[in-house]
Coordinates of N, CA and C and ligand atoms in Angstrom, one line a residue:
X956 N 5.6 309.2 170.8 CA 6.2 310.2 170.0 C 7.1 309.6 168.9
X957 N 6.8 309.8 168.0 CA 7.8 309.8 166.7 C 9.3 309.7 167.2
X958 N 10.3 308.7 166.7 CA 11.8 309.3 166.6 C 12.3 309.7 165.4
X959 N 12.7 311.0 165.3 CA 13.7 311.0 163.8 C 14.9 309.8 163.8
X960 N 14.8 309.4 162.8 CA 16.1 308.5 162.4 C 16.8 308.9 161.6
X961 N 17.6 310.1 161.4 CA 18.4 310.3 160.6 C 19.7 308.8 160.4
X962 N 19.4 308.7 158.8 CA 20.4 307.5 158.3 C 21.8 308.0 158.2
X963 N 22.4 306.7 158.5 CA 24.0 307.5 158.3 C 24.2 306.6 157.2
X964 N 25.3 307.2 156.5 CA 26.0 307.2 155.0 C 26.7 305.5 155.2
X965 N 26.7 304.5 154.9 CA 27.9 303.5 155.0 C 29.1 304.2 154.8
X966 N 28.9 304.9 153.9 CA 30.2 305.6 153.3 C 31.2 306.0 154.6
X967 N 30.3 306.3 155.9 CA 31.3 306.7 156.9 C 31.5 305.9 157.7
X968 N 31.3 304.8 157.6 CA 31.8 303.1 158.6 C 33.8 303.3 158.1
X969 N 34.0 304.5 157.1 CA 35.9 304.1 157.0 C 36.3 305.0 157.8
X970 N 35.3 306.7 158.5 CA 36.4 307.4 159.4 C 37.1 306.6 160.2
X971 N 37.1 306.1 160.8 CA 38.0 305.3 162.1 C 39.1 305.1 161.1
X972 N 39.0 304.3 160.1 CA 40.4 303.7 159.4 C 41.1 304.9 158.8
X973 N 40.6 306.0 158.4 CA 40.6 307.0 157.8 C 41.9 307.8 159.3
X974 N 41.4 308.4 160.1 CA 41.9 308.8 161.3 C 43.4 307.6 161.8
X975 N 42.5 306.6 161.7 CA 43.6 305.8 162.4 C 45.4 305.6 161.1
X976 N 45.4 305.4 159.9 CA 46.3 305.9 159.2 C 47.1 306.7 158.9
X977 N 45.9 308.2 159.1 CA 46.6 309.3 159.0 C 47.8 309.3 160.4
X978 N 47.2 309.2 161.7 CA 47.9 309.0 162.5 C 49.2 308.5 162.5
X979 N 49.2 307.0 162.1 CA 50.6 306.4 161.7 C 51.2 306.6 160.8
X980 N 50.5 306.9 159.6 CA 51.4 306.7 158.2 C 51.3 308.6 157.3
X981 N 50.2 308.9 158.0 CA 49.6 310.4 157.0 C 49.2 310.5 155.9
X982 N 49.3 309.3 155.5 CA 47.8 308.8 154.1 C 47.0 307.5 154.6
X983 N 45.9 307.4 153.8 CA 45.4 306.5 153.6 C 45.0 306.7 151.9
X984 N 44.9 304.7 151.6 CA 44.2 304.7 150.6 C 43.1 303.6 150.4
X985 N 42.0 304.3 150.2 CA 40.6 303.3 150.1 C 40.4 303.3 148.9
X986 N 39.8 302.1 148.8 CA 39.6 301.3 147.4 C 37.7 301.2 146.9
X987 N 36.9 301.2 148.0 CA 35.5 301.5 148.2 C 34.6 302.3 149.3
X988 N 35.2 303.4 148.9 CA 34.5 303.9 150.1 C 33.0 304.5 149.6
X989 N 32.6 305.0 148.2 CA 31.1 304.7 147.9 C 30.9 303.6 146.9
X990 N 29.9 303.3 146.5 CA 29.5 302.1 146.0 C 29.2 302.6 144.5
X991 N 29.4 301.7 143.1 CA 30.1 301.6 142.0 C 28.6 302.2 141.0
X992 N 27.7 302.3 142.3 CA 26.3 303.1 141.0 C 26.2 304.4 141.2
X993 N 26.6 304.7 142.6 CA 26.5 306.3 143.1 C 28.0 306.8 142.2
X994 N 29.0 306.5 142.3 CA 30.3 307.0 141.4 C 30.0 306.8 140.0
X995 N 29.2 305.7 139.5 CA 28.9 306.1 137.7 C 28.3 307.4 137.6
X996 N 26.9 307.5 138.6 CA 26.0 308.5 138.7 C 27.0 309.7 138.7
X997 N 27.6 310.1 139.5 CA 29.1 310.8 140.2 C 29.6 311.4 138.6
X998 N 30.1 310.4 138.0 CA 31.1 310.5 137.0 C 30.0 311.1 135.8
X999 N 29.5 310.6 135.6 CA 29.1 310.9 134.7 C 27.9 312.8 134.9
X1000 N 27.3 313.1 135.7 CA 27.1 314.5 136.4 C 28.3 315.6 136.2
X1001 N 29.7 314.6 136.7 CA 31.0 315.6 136.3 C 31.1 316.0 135.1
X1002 N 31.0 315.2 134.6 CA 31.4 314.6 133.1 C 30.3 315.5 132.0
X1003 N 29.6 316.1 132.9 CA 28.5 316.8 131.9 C 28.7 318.4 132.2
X1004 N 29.5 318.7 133.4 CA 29.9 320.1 133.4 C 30.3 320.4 132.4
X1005 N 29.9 321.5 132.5 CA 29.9 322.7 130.9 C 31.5 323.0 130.3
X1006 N 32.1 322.0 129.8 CA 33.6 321.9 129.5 C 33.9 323.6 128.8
X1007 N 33.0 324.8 128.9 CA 34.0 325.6 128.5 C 34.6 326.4 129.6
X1008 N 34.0 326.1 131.1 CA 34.0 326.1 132.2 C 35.2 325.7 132.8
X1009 N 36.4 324.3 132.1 CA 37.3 324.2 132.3 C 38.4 325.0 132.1
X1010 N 39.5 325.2 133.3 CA 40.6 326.1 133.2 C 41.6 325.1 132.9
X1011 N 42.8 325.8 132.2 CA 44.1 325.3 132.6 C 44.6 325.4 133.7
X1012 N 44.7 324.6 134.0 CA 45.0 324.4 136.0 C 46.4 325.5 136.0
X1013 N 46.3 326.8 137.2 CA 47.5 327.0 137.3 C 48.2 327.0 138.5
X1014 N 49.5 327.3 138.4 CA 49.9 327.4 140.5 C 50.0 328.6 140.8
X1015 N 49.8 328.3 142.2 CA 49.8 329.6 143.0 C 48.4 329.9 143.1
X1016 N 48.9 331.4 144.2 CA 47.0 331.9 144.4 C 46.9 332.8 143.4
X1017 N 45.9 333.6 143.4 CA 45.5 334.8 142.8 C 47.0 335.4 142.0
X1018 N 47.5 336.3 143.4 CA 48.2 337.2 143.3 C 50.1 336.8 142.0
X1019 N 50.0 335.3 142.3 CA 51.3 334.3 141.9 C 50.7 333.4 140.7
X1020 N 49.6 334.0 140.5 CA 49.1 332.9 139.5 C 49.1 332.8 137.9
X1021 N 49.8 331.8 137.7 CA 50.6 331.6 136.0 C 50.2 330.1 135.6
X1022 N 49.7 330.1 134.2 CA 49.7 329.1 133.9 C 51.0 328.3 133.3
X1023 N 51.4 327.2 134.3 CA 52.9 326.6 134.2 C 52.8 325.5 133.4
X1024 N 52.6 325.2 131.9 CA 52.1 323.7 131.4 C 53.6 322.6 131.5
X1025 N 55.0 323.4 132.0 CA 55.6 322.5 132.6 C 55.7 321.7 134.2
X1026 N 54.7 322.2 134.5 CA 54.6 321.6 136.1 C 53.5 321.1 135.4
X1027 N 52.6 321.6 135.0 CA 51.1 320.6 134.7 C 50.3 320.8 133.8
X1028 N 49.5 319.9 133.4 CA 48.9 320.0 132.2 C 47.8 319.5 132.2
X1029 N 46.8 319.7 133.3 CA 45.8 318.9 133.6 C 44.6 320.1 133.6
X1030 N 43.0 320.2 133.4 CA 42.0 320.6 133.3 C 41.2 321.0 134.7
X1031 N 40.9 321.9 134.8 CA 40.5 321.6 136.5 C 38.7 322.5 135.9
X1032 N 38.1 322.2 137.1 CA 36.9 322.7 137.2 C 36.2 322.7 138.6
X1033 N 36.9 324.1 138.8 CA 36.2 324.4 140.4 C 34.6 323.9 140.5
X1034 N 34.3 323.2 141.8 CA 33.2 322.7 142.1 C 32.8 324.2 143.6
X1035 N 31.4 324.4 143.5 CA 30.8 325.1 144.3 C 30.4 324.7 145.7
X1036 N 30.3 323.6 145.7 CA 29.9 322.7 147.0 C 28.3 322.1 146.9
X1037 N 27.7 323.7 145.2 CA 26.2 323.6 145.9 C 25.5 323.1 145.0
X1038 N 26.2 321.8 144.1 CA 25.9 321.0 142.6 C 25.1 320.4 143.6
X1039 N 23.7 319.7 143.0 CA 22.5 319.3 143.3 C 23.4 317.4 143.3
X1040 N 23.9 317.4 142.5 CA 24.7 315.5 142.3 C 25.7 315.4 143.2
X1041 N 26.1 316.7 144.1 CA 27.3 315.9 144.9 C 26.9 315.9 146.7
X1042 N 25.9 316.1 146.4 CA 24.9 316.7 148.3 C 25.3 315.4 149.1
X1043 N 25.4 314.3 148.3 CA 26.0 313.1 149.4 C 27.3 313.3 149.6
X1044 N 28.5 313.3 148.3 CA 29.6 313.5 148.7 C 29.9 314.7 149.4
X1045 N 29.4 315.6 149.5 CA 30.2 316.7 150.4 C 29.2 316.3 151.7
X1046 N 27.9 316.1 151.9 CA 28.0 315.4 153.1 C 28.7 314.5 154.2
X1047 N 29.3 313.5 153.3 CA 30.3 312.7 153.9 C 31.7 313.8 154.1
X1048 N 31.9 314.3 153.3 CA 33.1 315.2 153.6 C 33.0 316.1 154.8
X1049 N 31.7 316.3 155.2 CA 31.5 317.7 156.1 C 31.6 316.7 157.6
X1050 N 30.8 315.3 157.1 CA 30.7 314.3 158.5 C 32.3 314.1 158.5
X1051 N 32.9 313.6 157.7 CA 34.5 313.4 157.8 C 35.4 315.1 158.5
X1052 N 35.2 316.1 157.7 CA 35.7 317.0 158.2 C 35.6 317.3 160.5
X1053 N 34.0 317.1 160.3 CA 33.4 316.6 162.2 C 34.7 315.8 162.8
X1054 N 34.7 314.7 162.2 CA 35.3 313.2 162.8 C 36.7 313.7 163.0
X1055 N 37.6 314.2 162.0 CA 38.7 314.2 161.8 C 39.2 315.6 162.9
X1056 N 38.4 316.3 162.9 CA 38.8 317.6 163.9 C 38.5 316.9 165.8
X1057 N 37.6 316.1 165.4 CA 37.1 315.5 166.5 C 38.5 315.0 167.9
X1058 N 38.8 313.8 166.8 CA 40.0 312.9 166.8 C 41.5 313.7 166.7
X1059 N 41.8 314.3 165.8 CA 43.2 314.7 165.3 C 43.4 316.1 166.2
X1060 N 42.5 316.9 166.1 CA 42.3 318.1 166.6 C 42.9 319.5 165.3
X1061 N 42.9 318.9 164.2 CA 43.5 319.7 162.7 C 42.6 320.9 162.7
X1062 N 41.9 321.0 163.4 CA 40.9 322.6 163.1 C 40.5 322.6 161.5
X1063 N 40.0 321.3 161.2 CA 39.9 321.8 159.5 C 38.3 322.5 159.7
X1064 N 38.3 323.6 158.5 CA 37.3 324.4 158.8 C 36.4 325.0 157.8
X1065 N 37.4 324.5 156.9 CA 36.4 324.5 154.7 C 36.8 323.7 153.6
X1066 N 36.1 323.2 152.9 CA 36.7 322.0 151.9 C 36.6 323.0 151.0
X1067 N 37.8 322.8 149.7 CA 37.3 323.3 148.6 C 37.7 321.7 147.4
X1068 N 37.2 322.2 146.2 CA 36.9 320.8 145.3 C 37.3 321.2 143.9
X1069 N 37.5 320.6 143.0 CA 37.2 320.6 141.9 C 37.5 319.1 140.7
X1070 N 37.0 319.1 140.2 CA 36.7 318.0 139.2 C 38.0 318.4 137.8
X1071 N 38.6 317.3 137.9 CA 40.5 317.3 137.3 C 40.3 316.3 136.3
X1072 N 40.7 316.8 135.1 CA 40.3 316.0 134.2 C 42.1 316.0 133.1
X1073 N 42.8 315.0 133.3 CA 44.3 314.7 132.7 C 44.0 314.5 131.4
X1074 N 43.9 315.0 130.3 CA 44.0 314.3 129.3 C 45.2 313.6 128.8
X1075 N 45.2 313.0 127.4 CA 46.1 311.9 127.4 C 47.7 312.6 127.5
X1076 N 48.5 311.9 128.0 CA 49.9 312.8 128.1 C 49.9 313.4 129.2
X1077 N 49.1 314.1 130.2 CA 48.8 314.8 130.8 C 49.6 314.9 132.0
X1078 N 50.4 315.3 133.0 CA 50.5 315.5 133.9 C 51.0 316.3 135.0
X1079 N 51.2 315.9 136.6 CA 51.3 317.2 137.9 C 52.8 316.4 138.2
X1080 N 54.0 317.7 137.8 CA 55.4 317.2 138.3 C 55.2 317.7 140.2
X1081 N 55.9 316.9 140.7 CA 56.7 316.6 142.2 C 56.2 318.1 142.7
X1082 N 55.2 317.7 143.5 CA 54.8 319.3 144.1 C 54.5 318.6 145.6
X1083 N 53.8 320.2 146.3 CA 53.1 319.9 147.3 C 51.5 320.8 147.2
X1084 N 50.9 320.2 148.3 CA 49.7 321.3 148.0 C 49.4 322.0 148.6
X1085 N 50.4 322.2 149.8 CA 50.1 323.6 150.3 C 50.7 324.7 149.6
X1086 N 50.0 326.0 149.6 CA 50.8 327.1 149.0 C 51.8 327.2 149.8
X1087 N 52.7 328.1 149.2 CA 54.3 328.3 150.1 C 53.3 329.6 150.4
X1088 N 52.7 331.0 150.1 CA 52.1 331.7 151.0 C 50.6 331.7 151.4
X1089 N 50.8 331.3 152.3 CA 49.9 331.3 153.5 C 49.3 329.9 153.3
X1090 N 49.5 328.9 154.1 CA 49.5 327.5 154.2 C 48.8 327.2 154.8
X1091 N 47.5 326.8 154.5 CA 46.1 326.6 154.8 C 45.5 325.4 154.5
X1092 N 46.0 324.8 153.7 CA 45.5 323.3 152.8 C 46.3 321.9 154.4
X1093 N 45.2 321.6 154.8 CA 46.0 320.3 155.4 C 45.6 319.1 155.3
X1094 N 44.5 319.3 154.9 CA 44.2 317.4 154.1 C 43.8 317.3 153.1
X1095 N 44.3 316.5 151.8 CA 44.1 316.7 150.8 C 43.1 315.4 150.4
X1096 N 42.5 315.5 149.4 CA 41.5 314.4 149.2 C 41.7 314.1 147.5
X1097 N 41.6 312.7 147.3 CA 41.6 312.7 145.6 C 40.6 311.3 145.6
X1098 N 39.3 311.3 144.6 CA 38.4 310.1 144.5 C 39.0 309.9 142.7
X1099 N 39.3 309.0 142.6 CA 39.3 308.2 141.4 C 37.7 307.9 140.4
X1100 N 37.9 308.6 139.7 CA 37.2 308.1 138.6 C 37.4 307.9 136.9
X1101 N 38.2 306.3 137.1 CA 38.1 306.1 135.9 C 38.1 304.5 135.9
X1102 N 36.9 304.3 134.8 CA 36.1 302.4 134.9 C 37.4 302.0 134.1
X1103 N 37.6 300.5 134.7 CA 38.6 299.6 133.2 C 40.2 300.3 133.5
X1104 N 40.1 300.5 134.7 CA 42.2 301.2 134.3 C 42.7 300.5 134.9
X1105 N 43.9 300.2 133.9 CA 44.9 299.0 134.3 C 46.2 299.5 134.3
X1106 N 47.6 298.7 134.7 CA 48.6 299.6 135.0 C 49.2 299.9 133.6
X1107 N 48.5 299.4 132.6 CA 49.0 299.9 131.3 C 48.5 301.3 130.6
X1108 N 47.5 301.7 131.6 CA 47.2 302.8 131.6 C 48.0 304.3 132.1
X1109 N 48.4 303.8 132.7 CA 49.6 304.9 133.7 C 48.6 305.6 134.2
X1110 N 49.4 307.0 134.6 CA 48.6 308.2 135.5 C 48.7 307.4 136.6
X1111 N 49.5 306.8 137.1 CA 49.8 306.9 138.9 C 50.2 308.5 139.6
X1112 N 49.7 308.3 140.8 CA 50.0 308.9 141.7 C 51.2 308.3 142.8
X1113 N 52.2 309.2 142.3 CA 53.6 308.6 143.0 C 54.0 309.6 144.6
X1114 N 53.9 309.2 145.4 CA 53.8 309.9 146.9 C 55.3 309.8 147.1
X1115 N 56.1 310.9 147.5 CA 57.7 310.6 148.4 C 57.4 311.2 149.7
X1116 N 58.9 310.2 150.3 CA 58.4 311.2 151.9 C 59.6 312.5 151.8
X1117 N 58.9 313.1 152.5 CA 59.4 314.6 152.1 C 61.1 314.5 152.6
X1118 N 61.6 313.7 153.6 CA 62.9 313.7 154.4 C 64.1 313.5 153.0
X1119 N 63.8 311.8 153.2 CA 64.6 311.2 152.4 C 64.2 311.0 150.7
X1120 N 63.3 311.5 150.3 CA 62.5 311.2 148.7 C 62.4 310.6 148.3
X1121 N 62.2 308.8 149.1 CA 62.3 307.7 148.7 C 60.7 308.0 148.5
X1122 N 60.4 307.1 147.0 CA 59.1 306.7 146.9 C 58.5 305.7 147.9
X1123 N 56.8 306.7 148.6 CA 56.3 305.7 149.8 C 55.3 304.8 149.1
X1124 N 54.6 305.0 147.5 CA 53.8 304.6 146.8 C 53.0 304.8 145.9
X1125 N 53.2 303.9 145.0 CA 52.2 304.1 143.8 C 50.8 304.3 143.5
X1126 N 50.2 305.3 143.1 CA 48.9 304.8 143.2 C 47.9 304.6 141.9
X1127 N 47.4 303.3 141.6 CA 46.7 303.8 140.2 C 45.6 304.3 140.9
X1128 N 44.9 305.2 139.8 CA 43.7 306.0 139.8 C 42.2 305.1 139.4
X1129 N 42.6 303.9 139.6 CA 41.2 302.9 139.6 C 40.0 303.5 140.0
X1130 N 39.0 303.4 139.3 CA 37.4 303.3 139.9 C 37.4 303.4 141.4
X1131 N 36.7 305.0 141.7 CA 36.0 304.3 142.9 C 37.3 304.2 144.4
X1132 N 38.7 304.6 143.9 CA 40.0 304.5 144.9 C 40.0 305.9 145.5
X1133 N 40.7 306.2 146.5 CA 40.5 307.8 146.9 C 41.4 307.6 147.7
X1134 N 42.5 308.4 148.1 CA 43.3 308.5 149.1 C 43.1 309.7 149.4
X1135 N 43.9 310.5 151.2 CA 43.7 311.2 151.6 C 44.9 311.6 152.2
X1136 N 45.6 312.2 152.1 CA 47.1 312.6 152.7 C 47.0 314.0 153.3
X1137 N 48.0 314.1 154.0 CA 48.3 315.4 154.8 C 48.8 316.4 153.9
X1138 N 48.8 317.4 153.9 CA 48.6 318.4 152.3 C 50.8 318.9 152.6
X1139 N 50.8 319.4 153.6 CA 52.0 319.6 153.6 C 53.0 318.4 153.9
X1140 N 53.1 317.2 154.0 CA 53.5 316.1 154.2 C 54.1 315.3 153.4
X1141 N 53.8 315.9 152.1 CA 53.7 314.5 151.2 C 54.1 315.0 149.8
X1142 N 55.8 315.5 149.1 CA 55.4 315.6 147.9 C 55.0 314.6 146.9
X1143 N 54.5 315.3 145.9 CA 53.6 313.9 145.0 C 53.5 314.1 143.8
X1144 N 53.4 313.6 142.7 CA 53.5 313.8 141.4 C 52.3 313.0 140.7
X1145 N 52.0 313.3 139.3 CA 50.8 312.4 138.7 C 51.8 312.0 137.1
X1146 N 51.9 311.1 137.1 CA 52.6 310.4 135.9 C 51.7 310.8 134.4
X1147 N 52.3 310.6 133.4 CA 51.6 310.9 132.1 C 50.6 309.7 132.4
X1148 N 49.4 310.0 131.5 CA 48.4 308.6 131.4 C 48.1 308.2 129.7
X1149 N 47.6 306.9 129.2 CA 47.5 306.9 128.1 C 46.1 307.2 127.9
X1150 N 45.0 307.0 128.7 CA 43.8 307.6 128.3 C 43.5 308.6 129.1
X1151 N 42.1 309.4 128.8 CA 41.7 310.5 129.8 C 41.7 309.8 131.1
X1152 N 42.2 310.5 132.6 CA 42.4 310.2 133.4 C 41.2 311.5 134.6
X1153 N 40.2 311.0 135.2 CA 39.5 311.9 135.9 C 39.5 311.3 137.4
X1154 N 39.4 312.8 137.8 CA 39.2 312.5 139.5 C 38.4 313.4 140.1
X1155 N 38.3 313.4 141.2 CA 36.9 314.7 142.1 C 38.2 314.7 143.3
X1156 N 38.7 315.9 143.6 CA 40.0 316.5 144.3 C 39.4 317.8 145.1
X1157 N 39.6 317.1 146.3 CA 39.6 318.7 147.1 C 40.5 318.8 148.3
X1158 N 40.8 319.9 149.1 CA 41.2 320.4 150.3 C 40.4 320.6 151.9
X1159 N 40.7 320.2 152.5 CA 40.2 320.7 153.9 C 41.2 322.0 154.2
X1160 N 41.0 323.0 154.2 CA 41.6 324.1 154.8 C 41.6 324.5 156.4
X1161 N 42.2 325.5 157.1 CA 42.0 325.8 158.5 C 42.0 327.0 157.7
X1162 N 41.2 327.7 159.0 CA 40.8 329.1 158.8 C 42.0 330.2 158.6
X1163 N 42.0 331.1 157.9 CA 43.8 331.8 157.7 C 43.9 332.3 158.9
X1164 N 43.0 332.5 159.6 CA 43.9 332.8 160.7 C 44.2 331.7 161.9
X1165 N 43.5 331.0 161.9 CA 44.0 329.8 162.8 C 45.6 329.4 162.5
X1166 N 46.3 329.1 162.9 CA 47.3 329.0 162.9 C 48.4 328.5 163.8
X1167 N 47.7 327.8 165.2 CA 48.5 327.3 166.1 C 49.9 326.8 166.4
X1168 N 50.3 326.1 165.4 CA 51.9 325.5 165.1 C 52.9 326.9 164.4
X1169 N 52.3 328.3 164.7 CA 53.3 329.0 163.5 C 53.5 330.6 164.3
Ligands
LIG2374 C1 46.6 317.8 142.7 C2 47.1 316.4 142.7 C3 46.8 314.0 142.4 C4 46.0 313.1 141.5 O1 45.6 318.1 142.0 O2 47.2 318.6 143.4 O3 48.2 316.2 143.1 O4 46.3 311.9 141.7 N1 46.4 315.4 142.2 O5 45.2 313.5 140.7
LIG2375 MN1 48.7 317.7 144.5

């Protein structure tokens, strides 16, 4: 008899490191977690969505929703899950979402995404990313894409811990970098940048009604 051999992604040889961080610290940040031909492929697919498709990013949900260009000034473009270019990445996300409920026990139970595009000047003051109503967002995800960025570039991602608001870390938005934080855990901000600054950003949510800790 035949065996199926379904292949697994390299890309998921980082859950364990992934799980094991969040545990201690509640972020992680990886530097390669896919490889530099699948992320040009990546970037550049993004990069061709239909820019009139882009919103001014606003806060809040529906019902609270204002465009604030003093909190932020960044481009967003909701992603569907069901773009033909990202069937790998949200596969790893769906095997990661498995792993992480596996391990953690977070009930995460839907990703949502979208493709964030800072232009120059651009940026997200000291927020969090769960909504204040109905708080659903518990892991947050950000992949870096931008080739050639140096710290002269800015658009860091500056993490505080929520207690004392000491800065826990800087992050440049290098090629191919992606951190993953706890959505309620961690306020965070995105610094001005000097060039366009892009990323692929999503949420693991729990179901609205799941709700165990509340
Ligand atoms: C966000 C956000 C961080 C980043 O979109 O909520 O905080 O580094 N993004 O782009
Ligand atoms: Mn955020």
């Amino acid at each position: 008899m035949q065996s199926l051999i379904i292949p697994t992604d390299p890309a998921q040889d980082y859950f364990p490191t992934i799980v094991e961080s969040i545990v201690k610290q509640g972020y992680v940040v990886l530097n390669q977690v896919f490889d530099v031909d699948y992320l040009t492929r990546l970037l550049k697919q993004l990069k061709a969505l239909d820019s009139r498709e882009f919103n001014r990013a606003g806060i809040g949900r529906e019902d609270t929703f204002q465009k604030n260009v003093f909190v932020r000034s960044d481009e967003i473009h909701w992603l569907s899950g069901e773009e033909n270019f990202l069937t790998r990445y949200n596969q790893w996300v769906e095997a990661l979402r498995l792993y992480v409920n596996r391990h953690l026990f977070l009930g995460l139970y839907e990703y949502e995404s979208m493709f964030a595009h800072y232009p120059v000047g651009a940026f997200y003051k000291k927020h969090l990313d769960a909504f204040k109503a109905g708080i659903n967002r518990r892991l947050s995800t950000v992949l870096y894409l931008n080739p050639q960025w140096g710290p002269q570039d800015g658009g860091q991602l500056v993490m505080y811990d929520k207690e004392s608001d000491q800065v826990l870390c800087e992050v440049l938005p290098v090629f191919g970098r992606m951190i993953l934080f706890l959505s309620e855990e961690f306020p965070h901000e995105v610094l001005p940048a000097s060039r366009s600054r892009y990323s692929l950003t999503g949420w693991y949510r729990v179901n609205e009604g799941f709700n165990p800790a509340r």
